[in-house]
Tab-separated table of C-alpha atoms and ligand atoms in Angstrom:
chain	number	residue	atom	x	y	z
A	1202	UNK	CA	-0.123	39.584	0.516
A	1203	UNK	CA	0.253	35.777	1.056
A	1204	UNK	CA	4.081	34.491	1.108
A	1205	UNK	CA	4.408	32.169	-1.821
A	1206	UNK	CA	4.914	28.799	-0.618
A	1207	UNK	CA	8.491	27.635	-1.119
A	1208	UNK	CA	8.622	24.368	-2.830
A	1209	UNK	CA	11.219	21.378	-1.307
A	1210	UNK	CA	12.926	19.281	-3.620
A	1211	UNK	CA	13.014	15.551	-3.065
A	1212	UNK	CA	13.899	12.172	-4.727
A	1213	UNK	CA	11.863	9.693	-4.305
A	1214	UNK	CA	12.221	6.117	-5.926
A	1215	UNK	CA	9.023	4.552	-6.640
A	1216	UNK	CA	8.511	0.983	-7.852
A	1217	UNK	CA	12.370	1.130	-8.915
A	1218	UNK	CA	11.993	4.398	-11.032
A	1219	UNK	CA	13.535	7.834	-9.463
A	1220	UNK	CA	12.025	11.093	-9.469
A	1221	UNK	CA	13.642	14.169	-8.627
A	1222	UNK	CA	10.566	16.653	-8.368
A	1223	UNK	CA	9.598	20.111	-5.978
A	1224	UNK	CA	6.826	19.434	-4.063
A	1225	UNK	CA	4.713	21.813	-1.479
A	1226	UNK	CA	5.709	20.864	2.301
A	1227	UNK	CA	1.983	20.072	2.847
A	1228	UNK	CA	1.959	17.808	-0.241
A	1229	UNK	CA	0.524	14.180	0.818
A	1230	UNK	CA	2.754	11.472	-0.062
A	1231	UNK	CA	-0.838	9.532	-1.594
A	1232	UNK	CA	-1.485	12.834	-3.962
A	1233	UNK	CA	1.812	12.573	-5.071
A	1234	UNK	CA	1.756	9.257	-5.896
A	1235	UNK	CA	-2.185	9.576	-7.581
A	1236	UNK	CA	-1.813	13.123	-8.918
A	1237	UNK	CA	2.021	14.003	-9.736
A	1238	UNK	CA	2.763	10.053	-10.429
A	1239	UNK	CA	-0.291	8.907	-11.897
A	1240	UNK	CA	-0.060	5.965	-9.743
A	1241	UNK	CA	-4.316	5.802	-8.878
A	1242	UNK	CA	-3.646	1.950	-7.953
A	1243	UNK	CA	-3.668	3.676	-4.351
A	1244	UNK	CA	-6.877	4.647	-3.373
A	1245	UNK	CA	-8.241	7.286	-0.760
A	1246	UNK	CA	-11.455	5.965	1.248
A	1247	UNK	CA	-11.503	8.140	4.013
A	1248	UNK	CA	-10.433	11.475	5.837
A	1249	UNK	CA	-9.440	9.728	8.987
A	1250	UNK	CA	-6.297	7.561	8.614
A	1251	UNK	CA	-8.824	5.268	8.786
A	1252	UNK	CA	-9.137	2.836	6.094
A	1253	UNK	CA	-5.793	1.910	4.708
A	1254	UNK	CA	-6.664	1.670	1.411
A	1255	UNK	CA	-3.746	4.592	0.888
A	1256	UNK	CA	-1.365	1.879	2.351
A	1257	UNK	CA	2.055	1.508	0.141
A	1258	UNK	CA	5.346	0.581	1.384
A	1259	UNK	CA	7.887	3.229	2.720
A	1260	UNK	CA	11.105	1.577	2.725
A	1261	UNK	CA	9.415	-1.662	3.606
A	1262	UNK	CA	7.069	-0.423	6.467
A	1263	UNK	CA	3.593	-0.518	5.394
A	1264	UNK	CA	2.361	3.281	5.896
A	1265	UNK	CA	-0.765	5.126	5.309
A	1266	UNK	CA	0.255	7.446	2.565
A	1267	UNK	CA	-2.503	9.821	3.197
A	1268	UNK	CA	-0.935	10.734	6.445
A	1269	UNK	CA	2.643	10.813	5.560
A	1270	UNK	CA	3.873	13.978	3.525
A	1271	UNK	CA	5.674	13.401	0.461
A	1272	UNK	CA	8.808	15.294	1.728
A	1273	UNK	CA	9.077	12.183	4.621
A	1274	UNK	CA	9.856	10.125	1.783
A	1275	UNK	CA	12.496	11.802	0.201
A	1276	UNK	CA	15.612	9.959	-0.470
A	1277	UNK	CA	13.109	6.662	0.497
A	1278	UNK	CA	11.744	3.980	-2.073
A	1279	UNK	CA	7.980	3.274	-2.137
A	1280	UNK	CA	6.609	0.392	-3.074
A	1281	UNK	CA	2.768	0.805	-4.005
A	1282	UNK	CA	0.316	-1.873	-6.167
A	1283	UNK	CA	1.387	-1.140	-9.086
A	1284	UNK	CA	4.501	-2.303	-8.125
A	1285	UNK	CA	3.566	-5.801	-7.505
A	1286	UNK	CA	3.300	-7.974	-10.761
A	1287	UNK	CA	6.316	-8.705	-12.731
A	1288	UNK	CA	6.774	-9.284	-16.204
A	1289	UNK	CA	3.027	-8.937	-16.346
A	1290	UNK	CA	2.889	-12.565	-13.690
A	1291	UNK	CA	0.687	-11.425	-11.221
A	1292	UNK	CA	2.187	-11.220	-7.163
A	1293	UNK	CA	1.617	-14.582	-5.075
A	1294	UNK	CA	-0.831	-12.344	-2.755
A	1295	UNK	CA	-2.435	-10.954	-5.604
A	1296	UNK	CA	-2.703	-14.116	-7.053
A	1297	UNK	CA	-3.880	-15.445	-3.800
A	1298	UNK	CA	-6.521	-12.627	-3.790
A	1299	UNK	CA	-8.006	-13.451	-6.961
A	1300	UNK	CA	-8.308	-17.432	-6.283
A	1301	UNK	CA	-9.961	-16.821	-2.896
A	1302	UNK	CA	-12.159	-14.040	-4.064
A	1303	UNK	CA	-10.596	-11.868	-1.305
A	1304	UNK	CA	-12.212	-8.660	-3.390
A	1305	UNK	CA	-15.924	-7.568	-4.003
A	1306	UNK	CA	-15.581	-4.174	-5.123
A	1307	UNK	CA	-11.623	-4.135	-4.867
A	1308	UNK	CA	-11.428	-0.571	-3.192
A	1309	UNK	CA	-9.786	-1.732	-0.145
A	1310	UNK	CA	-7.754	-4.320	-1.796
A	1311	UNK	CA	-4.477	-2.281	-3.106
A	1312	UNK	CA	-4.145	-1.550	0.426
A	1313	UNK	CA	-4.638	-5.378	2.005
A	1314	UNK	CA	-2.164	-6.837	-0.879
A	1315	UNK	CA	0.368	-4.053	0.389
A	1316	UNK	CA	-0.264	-4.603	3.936
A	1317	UNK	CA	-0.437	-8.765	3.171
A	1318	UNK	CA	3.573	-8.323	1.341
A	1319	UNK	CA	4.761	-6.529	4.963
A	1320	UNK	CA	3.004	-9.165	7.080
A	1321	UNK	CA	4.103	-12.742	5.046
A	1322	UNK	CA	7.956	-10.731	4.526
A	1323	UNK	CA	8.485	-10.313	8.321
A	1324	UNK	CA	6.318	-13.678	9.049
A	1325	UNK	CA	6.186	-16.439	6.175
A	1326	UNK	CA	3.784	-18.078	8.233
A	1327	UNK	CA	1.581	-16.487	10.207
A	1328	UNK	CA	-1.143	-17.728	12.552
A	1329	UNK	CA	-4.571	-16.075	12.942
A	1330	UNK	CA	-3.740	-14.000	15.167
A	1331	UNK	CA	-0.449	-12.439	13.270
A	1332	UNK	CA	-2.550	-12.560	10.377
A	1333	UNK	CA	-5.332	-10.111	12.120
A	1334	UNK	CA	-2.566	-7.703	13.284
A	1335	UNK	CA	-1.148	-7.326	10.043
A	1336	UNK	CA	-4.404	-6.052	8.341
A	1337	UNK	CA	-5.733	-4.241	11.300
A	1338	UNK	CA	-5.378	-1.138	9.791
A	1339	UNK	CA	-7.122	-1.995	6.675
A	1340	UNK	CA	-10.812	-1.964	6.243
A	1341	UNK	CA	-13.234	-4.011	3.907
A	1342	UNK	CA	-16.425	-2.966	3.769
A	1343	UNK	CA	-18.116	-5.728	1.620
A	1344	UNK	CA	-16.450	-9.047	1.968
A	1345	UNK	CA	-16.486	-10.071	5.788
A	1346	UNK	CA	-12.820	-10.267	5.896
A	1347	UNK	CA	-13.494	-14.799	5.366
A	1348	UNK	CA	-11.844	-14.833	1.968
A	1349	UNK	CA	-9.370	-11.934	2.561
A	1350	UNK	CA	-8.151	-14.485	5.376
A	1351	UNK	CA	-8.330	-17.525	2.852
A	1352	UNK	CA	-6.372	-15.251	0.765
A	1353	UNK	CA	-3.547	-14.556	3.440
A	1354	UNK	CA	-3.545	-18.088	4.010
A	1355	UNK	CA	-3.272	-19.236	0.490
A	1356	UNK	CA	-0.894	-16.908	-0.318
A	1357	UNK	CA	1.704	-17.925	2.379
A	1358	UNK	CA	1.688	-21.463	1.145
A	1359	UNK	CA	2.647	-20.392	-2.401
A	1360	UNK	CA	5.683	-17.910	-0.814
A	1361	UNK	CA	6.927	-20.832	0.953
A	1362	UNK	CA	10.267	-21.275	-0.124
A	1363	UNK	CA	10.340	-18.344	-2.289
B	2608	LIG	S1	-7.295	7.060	2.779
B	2608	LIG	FE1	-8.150	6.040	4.494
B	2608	LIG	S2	-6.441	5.644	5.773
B	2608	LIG	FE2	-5.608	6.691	4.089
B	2609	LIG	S1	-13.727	-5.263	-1.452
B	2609	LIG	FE1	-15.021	-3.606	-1.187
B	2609	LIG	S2	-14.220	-2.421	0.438
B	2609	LIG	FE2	-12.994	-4.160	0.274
């Protein structure tokens, strides 16, 4: 007879709010955002730590959350999309996003505008290069990354100073 899996409690503050909760060991920190959360700003495009449209924040490190287990991020705050706007004023890099037109179908984009925060928080202003780094582990598939770079670009000028 299979062993019953034993369950691991964690806390895990996400977007500011704490939840105490018992999660399975093999539990994916992206299901438990989507599934147990209800957080399905953070999409899964792949099976290949891939695309980085999973990508949240862990603690401020921009990680693919469908290859981190939930348990890594206990006693850890995650940031994910939903996370972004305040007082319903959209992020700069959203914002930036949605002037450029740095989204076509918008699947990847959760994961660039997470990715984007990291990149413009360690470097306000970052040169082409920096600014290909910092989304190298994020795939579009539709725009031809031009207006995601616009975006980047547009949206550093409007944190400067911030
Ligand atoms: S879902 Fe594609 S890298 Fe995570
Ligand atoms: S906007 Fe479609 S995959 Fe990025």
């Amino acid at each position: 007879m299979p062993e019953e899996l034993q369950m691991v409690p964690i806390t895990v503050t996400v977007n500011g709010q704490r939840h105490s909760l018992s999660v399975e060991p093999r539990l994916l920190l992206v299901s438990l955002l989507r599934e147990t959360l209800g957080l399905t700003g953070t999409h899964i495009g792949c099976d290949t730590t891939y695309c980085g449209a999973c990508t949240v924040l862990l603690n401020g490190r921009s990680v693919k959350s469908c290859t981190v287990f939930a348990v890594q991020a206990d006693q850890g705050e995650v940031r994910t999309v939903e996370g972004l706007a305040e007082d319903s004023k959209l992020h700069p890099v959203q914002q930036a996003f949605l002037e450029s037109h740095g989204l076509q179908c918008g699947y990847c984009t959760p994961g660039f505008l997470m990715s984007v925060c990291q990149l413009l928080d360690k470097n306000p202003d970052p040169d082409e290069k920096a600014i290909r780094k910092g989304i190298a582990g994020n795939t579009c598939r539709c725009t031809g990354y031009q207006n995601i770079f616009k975006a980047i670009h547009a949206a550093a000028e409007s944190m400067k100073g911030r």
